[in-house]
Tab-separated table of C-alpha atoms in Angstrom:
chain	number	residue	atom	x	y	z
A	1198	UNK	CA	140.475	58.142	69.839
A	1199	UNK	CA	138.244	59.441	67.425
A	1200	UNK	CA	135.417	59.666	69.530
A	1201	UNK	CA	137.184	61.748	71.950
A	1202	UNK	CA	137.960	64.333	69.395
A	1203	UNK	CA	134.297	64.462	68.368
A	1204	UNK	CA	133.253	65.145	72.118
A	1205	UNK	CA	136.109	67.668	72.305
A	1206	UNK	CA	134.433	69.487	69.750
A	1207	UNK	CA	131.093	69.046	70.534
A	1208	UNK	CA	132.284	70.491	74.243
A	1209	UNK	CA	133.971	73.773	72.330
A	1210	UNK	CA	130.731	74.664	70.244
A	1211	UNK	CA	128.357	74.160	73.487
A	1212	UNK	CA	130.809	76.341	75.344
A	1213	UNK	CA	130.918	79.330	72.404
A	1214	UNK	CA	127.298	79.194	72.607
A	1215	UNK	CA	126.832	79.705	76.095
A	1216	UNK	CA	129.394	82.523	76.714
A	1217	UNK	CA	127.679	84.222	73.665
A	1218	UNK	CA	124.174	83.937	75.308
A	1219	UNK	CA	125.765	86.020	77.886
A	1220	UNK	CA	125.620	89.452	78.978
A	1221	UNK	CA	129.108	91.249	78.121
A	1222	UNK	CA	130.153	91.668	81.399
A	1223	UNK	CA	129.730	87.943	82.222
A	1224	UNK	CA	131.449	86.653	78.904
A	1225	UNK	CA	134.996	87.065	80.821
A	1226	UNK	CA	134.273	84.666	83.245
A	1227	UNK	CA	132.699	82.340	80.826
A	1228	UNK	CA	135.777	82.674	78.616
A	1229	UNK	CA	138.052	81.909	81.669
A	1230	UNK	CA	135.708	79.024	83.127
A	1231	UNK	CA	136.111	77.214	79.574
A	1232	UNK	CA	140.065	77.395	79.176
A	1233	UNK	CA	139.505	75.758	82.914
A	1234	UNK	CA	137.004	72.903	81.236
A	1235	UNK	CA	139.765	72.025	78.952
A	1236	UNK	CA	142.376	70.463	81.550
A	1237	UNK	CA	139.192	67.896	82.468
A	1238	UNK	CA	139.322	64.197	82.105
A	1239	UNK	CA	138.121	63.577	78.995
A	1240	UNK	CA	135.380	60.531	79.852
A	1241	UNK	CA	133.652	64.039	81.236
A	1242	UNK	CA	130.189	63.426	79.323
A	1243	UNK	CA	129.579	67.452	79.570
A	1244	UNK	CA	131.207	70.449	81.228
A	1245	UNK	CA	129.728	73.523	81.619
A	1246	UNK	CA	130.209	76.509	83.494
A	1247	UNK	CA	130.205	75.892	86.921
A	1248	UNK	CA	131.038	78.678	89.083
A	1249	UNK	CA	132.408	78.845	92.065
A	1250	UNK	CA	129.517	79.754	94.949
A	1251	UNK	CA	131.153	81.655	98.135
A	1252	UNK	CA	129.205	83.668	100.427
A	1253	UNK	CA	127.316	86.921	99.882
A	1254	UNK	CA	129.539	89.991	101.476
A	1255	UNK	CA	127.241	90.958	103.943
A	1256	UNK	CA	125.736	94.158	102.777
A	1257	UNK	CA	124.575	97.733	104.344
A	1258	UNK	CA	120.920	96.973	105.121
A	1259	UNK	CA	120.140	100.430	105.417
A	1260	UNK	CA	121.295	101.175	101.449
A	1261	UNK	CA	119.802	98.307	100.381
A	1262	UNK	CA	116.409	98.865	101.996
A	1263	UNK	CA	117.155	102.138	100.788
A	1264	UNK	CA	117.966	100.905	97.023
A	1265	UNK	CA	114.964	98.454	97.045
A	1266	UNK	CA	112.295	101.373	98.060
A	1267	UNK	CA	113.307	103.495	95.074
A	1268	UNK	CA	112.733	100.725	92.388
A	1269	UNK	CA	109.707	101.536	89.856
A	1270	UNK	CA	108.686	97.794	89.911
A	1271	UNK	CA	106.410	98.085	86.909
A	1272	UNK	CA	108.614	100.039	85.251
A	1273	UNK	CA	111.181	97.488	85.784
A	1274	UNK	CA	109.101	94.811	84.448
A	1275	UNK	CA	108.497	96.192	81.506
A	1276	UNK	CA	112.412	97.117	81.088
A	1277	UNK	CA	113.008	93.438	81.564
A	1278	UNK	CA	109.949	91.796	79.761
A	1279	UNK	CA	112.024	91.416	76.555
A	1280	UNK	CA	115.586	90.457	78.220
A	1281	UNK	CA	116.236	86.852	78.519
A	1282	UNK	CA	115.610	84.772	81.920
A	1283	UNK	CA	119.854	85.053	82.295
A	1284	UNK	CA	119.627	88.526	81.944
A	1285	UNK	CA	116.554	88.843	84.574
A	1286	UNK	CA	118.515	86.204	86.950
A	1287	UNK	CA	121.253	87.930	87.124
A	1288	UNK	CA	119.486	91.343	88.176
A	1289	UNK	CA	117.357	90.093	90.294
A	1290	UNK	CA	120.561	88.140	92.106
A	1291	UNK	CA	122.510	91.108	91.761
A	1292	UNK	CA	119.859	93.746	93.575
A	1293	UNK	CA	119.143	91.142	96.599
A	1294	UNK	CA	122.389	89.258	97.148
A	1295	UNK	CA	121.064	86.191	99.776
A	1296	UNK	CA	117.653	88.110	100.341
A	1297	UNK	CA	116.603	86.638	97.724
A	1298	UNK	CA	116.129	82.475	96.573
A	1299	UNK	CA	114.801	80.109	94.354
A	1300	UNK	CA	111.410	78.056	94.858
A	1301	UNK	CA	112.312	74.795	93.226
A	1302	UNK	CA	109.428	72.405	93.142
A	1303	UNK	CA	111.440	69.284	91.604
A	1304	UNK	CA	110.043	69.724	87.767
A	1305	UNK	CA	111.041	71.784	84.831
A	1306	UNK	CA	111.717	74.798	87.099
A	1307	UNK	CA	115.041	73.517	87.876
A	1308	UNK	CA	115.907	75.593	84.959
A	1309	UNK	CA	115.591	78.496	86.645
A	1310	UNK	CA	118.612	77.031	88.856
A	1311	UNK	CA	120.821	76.421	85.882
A	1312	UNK	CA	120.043	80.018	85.353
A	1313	UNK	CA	121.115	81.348	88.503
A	1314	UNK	CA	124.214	79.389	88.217
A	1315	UNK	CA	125.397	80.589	85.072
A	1316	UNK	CA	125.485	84.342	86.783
A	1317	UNK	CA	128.587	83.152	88.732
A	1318	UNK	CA	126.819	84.802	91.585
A	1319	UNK	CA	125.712	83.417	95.382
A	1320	UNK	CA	122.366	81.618	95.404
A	1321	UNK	CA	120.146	80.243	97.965
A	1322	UNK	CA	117.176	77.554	96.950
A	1323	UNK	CA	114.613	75.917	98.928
A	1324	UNK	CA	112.003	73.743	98.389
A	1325	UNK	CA	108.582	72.775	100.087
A	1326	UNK	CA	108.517	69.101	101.113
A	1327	UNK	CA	104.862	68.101	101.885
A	1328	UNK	CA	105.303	64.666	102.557
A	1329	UNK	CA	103.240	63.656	99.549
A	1330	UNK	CA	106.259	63.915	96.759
A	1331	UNK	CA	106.667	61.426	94.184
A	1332	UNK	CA	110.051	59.094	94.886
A	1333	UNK	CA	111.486	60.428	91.773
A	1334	UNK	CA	111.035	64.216	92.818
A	1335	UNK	CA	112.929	63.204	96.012
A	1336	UNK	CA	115.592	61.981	93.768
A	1337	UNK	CA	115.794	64.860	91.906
A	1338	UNK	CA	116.300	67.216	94.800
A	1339	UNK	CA	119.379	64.928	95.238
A	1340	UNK	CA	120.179	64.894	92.231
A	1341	UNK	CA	120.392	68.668	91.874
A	1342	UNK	CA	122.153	69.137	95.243
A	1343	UNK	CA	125.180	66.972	93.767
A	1344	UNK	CA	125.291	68.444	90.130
A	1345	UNK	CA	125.559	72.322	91.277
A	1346	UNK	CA	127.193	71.385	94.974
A	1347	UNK	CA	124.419	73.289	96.659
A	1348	UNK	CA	122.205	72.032	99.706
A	1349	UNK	CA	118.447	72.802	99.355
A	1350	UNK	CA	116.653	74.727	101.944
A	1351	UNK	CA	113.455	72.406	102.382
A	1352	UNK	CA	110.727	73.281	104.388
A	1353	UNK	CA	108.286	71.312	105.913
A	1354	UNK	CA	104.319	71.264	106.977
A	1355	UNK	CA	103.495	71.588	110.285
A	1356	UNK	CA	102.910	67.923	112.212
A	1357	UNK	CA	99.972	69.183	114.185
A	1358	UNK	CA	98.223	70.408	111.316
A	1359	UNK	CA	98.620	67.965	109.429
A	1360	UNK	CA	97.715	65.135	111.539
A	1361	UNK	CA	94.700	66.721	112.613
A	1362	UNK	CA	93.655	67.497	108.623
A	1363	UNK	CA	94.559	63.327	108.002
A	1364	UNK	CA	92.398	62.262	111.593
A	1365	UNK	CA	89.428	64.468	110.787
A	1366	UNK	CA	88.965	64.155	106.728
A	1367	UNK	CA	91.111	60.703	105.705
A	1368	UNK	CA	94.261	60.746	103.829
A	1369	UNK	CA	92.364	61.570	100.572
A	1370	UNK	CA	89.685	64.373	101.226
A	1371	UNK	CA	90.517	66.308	98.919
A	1372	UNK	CA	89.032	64.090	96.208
A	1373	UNK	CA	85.865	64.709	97.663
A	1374	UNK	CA	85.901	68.354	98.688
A	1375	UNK	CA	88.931	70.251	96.606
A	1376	UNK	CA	92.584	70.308	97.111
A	1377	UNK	CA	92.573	73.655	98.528
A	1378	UNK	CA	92.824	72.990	102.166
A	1379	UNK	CA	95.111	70.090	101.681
A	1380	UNK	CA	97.586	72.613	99.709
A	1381	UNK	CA	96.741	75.345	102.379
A	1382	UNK	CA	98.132	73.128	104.926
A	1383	UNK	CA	100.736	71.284	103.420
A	1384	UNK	CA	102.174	73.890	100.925
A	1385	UNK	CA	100.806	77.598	101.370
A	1386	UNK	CA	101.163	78.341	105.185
A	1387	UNK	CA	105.116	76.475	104.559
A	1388	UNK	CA	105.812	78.378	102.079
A	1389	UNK	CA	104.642	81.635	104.020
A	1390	UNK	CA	106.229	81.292	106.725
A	1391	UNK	CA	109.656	80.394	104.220
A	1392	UNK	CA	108.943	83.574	102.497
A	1393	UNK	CA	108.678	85.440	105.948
A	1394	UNK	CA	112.640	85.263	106.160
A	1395	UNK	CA	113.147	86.714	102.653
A	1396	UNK	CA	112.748	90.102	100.609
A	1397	UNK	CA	112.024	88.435	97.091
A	1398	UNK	CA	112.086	84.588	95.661
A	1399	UNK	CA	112.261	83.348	92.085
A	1400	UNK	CA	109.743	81.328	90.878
A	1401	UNK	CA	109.565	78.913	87.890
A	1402	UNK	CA	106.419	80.352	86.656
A	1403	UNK	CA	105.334	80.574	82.381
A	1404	UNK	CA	102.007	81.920	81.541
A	1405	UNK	CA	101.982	79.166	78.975
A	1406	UNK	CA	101.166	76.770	82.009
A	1407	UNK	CA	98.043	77.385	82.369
A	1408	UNK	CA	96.524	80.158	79.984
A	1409	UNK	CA	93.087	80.355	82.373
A	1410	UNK	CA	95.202	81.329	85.129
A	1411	UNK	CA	98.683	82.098	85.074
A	1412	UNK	CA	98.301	84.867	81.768
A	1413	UNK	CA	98.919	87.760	83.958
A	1414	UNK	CA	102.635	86.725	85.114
A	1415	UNK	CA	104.875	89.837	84.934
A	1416	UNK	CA	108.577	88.869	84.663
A	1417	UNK	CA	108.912	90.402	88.309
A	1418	UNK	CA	106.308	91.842	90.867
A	1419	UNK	CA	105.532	93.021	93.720
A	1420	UNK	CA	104.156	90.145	95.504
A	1421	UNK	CA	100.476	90.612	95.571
A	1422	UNK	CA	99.808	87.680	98.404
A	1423	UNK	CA	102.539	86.752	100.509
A	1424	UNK	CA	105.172	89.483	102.706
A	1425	UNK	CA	108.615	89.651	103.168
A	1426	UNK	CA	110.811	89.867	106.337
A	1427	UNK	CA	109.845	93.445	107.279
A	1428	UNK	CA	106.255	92.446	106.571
A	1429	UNK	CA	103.215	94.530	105.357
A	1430	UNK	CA	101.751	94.921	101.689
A	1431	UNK	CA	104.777	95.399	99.412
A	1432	UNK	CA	107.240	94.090	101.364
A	1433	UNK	CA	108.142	91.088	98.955
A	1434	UNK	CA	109.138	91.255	95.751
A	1435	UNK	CA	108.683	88.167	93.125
A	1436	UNK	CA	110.728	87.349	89.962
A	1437	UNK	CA	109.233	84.833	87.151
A	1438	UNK	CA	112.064	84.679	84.422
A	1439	UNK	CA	110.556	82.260	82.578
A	1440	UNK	CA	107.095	84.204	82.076
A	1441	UNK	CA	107.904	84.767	78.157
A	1442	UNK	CA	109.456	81.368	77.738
A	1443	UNK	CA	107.010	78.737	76.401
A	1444	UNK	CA	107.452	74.661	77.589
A	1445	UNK	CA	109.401	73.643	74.248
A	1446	UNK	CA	112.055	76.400	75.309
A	1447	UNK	CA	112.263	75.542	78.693
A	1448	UNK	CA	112.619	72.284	77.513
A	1449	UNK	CA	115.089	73.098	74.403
A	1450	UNK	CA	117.325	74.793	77.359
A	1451	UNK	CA	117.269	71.635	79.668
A	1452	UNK	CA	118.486	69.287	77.615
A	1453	UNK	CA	121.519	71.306	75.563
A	1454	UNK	CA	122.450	72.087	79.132
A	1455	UNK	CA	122.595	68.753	80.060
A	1456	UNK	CA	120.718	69.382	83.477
A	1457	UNK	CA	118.984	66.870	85.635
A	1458	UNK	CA	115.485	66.202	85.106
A	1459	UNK	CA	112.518	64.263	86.946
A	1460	UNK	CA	112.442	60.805	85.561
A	1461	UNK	CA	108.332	61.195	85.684
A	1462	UNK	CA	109.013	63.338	82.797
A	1463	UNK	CA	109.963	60.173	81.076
A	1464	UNK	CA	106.855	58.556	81.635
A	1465	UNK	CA	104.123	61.132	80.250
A	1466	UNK	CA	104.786	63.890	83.332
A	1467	UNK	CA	104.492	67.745	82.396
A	1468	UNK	CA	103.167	69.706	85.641
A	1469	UNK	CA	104.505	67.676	88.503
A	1470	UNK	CA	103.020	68.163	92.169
A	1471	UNK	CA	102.104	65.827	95.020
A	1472	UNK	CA	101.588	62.068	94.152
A	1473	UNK	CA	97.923	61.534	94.591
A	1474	UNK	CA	97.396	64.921	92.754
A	1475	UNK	CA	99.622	64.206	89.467
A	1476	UNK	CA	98.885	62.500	86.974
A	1477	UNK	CA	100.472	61.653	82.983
A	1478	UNK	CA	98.963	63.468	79.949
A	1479	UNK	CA	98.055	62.561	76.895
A	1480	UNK	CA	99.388	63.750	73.438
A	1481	UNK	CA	97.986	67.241	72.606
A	1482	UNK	CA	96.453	67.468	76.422
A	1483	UNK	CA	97.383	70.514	78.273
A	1484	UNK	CA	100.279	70.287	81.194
A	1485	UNK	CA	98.494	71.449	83.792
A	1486	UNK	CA	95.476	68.616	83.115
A	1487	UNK	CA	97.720	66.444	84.735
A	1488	UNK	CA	97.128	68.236	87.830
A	1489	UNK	CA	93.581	68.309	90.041
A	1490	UNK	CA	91.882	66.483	87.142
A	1491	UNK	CA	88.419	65.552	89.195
A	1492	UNK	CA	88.130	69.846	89.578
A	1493	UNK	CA	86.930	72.325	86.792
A	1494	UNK	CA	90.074	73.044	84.716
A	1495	UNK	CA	90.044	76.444	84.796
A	1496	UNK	CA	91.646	77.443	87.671
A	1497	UNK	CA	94.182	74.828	88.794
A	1498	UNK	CA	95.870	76.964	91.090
A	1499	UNK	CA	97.111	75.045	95.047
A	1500	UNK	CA	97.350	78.757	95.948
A	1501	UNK	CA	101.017	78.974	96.099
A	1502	UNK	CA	100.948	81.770	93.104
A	1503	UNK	CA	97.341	82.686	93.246
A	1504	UNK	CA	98.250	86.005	93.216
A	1505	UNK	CA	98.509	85.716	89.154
A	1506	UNK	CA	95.379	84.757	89.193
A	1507	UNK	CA	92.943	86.990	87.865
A	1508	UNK	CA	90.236	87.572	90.323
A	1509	UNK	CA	86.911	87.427	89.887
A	1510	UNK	CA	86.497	89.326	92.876
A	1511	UNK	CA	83.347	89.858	95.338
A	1512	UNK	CA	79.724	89.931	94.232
A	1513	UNK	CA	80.076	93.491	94.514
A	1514	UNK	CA	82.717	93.869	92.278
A	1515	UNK	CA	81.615	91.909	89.712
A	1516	UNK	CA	80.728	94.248	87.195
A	1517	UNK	CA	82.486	95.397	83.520
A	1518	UNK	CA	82.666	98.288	81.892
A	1519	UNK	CA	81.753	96.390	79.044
A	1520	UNK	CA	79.561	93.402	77.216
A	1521	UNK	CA	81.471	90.582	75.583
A	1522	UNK	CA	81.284	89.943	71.727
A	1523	UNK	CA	79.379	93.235	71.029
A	1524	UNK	CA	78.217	94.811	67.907
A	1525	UNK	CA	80.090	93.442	64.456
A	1526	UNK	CA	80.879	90.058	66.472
A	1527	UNK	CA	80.185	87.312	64.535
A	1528	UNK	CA	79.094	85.735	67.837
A	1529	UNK	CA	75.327	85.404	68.152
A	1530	UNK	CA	73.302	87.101	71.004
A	1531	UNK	CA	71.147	84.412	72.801
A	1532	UNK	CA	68.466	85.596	75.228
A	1533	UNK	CA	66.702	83.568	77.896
A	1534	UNK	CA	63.882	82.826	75.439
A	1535	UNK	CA	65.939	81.961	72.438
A	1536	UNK	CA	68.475	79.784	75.341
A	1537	UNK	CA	65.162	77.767	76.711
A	1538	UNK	CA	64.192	76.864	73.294
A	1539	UNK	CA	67.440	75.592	71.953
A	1540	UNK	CA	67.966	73.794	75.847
A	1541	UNK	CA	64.581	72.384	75.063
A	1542	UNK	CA	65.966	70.810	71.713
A	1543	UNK	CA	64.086	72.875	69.121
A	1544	UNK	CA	67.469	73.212	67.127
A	1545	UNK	CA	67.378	73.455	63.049
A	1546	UNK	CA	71.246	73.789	63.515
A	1547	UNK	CA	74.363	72.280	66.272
A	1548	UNK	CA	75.119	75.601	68.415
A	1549	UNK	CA	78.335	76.039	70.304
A	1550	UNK	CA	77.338	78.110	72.814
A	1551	UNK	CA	79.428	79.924	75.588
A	1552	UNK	CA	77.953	80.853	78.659
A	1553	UNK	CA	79.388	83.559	80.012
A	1554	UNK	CA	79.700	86.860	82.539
A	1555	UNK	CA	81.336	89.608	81.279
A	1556	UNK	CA	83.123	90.825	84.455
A	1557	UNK	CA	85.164	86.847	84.431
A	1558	UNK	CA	88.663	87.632	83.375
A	1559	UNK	CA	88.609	84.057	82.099
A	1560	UNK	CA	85.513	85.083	79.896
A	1561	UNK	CA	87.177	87.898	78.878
A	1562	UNK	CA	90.491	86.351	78.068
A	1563	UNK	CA	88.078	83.716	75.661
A	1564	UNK	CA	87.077	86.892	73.677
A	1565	UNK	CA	89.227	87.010	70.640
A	1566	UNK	CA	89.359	82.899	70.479
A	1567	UNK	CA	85.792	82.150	70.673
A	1568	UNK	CA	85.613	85.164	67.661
A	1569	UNK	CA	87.991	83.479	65.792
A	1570	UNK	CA	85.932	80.232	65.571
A	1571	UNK	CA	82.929	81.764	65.097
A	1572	UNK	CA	84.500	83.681	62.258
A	1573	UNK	CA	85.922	80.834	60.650
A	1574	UNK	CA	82.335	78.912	61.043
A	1575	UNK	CA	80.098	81.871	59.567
A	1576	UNK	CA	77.755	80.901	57.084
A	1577	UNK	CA	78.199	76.866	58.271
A	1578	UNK	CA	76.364	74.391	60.170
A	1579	UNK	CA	77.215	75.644	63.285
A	1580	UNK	CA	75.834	78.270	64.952
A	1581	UNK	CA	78.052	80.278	67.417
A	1582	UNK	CA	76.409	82.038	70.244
A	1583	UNK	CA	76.856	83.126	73.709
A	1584	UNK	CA	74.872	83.532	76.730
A	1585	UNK	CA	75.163	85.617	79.703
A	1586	UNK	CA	74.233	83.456	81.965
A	1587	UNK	CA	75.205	85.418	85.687
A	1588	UNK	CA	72.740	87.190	87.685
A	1589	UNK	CA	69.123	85.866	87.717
A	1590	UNK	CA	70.153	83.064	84.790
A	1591	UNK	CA	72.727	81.223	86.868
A	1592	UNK	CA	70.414	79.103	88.624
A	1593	UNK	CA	68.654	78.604	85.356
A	1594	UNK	CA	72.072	77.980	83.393
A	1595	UNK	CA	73.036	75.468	86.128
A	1596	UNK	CA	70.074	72.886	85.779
A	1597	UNK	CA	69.462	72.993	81.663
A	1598	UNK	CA	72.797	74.003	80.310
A	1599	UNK	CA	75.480	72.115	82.737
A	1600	UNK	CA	76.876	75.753	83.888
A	1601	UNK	CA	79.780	75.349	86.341
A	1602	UNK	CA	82.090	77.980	86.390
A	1603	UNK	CA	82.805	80.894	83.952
A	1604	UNK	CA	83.074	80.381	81.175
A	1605	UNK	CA	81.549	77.325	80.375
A	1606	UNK	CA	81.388	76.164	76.647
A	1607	UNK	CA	78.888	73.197	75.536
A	1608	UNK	CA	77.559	71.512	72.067
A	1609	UNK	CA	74.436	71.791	71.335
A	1610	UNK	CA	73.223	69.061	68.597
A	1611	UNK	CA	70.997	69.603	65.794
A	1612	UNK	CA	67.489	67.443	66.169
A	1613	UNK	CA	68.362	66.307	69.307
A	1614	UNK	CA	68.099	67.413	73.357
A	1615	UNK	CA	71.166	67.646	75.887
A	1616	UNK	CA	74.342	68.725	75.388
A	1617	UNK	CA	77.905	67.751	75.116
A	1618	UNK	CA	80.294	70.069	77.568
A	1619	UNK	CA	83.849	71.474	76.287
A	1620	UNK	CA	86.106	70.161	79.346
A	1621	UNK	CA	89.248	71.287	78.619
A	1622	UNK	CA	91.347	74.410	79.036
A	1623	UNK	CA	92.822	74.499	76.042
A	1624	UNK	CA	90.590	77.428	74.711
A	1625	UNK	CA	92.639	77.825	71.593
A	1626	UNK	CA	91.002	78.789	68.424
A	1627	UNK	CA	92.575	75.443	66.785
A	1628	UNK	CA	91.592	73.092	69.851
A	1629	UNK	CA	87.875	74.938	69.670
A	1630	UNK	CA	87.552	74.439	66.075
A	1631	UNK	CA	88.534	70.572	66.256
A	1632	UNK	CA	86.387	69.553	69.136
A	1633	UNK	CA	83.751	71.419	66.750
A	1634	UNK	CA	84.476	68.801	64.272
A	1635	UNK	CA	84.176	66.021	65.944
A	1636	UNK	CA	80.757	67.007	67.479
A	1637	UNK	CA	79.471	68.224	64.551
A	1638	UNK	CA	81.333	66.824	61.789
A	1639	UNK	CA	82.039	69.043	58.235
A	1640	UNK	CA	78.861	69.249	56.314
């Protein structure tokens, strides 16, 4: 029939285009696994390269320790920050043979499997089960298990822990006082001890996923939280092939690969965690708002990859070698006297003001977008102006200008007292500029 034809060719283009994504010295195997595809039933609704998984040869420990020592792991990641995630995969499979597995959390990171499969080579996932999932992530793990003919490692919480977290704080706690112990409990010391048995893991990370947070996600690492199996600093190594990849490529890959997805994507799901701490977004709202929405959205992080995170670091520490929009910036200087009047409502003009600390790695990765806006609203009726508000201030900042963490970004209208706080973490020049607009209107 006619429509078989169509499918036939339909199945021939999608299989040219994947063996030509590949690196030369998989295309072979591609080539070989698609005259195989061709001998298929032809109700098949898609065939792709599915690889045949045996076990690792078991490996001289000694040369491999040996091998893993000498690696330049910076140097490395900047080798590999421009190669594809198939092309990072398949090193990163290739240096630690079953030393090394995938962290699947149920979402968009199964892409990262599809990856790993497309190698042809041996590859171990697991999975952290906290007893909290969503019924549709528990499908997916199912469904994922059946499409590549793999069995998930899943790991589990300890029962004591958790039951004495549920008697002493209530199912729901972490409403009241933060998600972090909950995660700590239920997802961090699992995922340690998981990580104990191993020498590296692959993780679906993108610094698109959270651009207060996750910006500092080197395509692979040396795992600056957790250890390996022979334990100490160093003794772990991390992959993220998906760092470069933004969430409409991801997403691009997924579906002309015909992989199983979470059916919460469906319904308005980007950034999918435990159920009571997902929720759906909203057009134009950023993933990882679905997540932890009653905390400050600028560092949603459960801990699991908090080692991305750019630290703050102790009071001690928390100095720069530098001031934020300096000298030329078309940023306006505020001082405490100039900051009381305008929180007093003596305004002649609306202010967006930033208030800042210039050792906050989220304050400094603002820089160049708050100058943008403020360049693009010269000579209007908005002011832009910062405030450093750390140190003495803070208190100050706090009580009359709704300070809560660094940085914090609020609307100050003309004629009037108060002030309107910027809430999300979308800290683009173009999101900036249209919350602007609607505060302040054109004219």
């Amino acid at each position: 029939p006619f429509s078989i034809k169509v499918q036939a060719v339909q199945q021939a283009c999608h299989h040219l285009w994947v063996r030509n994504s590949l690196p030369g010295n998989m295309q072979l195997q591609a080539s070989r696994s698609m005259r195989a595809s061709r001998v298929q039933a032809p109700h098949a609704s898609r065939i792709h390269l599915r690889p045949v998984v045996r076990a690792a040869p078991v490996a001289n420990a000694a040369a491999v320790e040996a091998k893993v020592d000498k690696v330049d792991w910076p140097a490395l990641a900047k080798e590999l920050d421009t190669k594809s995630p198939l092309e990072i995969m398949d090193k990163a499979l290739e240096h630690f043979g079953q030393d090394i597995a995938i962290a699947f959390s149920g979402a968009e990171d199964v892409a990262i499997i599809e990856y790993a499969h497309l190698t042809g080579r041996p590859y171990r996932v697991f999975s952290l089960d906290t007893g909290r999932l969503n019924p549709e992530t528990y499908q997916l793990f199912d469904a994922v298990e059946k499409h590549y003919g793999i069995h998930i490692e899943y790991t589990f919480p300890d029962a004591q822990e958790c039951m004495e977290l549920v008697r002493a704080k209530g199912m729901f706690s972490f409403y009241e006082d933060g998600h972090q112990e909950c995660c700590r409990v239920r997802k961090v010391r699992p995922l340690r001890r998981q990580l104990g048995t191993l020498k590296a893991w692959i993780t679906g990370q993108r610094k698109d996923q959270s651009p207060g947070t996750r910006m500092a996600v080197p395509v692979v690492e040396v795992d600056p939280v957790f250890e390996g199996v022979e334990g100490g600093p160093g003794s772990l190594i991390k992959y993220n092939p998906l760092s470069n990849m933004s969430s409409a490529e991801v997403w691009n890959f997924l579906r002309v690969m015909g992989v199983p997805t979470n059916k919460l994507h469906a319904c308005g799901y980007i950034s999918i965690g435990c159920e009571p701490c997902t929720r759906p977004v909203l057009p134009n709202q950023h993933e990882r708002e679905g997540r932890w929405w009653w905390e400050d959205a600028t560092a949603k992080e459960c801990g699991l990859h908090s080692g991305n995170v750019k630290k703050d670091g102790s009071t001690e520490q928390r100095k720069a070698d530098r001031d934020l929009w300096i000298d030329g910036s078309a940023v306006q200087t505020l001082d405490k006297a100039a900051a009381e009047k305008l929180a007093g409502g003596a305004r002649d003009k609306d202010t967006l003001l930033v208030l800042y600390a210039p050792w906050c790695p989220f304050c400094q990765a603002l820089e160049p977008n708050f100058e943008a806006v403020a360049k693009d609203l010269a000579g209007s009726h908005v002011t832009v102006a910062k405030f450093q508000a750390d140190g003495d201030d803070k208190e100050w900042a706090k009580a009359n200008l709704g300070l809560t963490t660094f940085p914090t970004i609020v609307m100050l209208p003309k004629a009037k007292s108060g002030f309107v706080k910027y809430a999300s973490e979308r800290r683009d020049p173009e999101s900036l500029g249209m919350w602007v607009k609607t505060m302040a209107g054109t004219a």
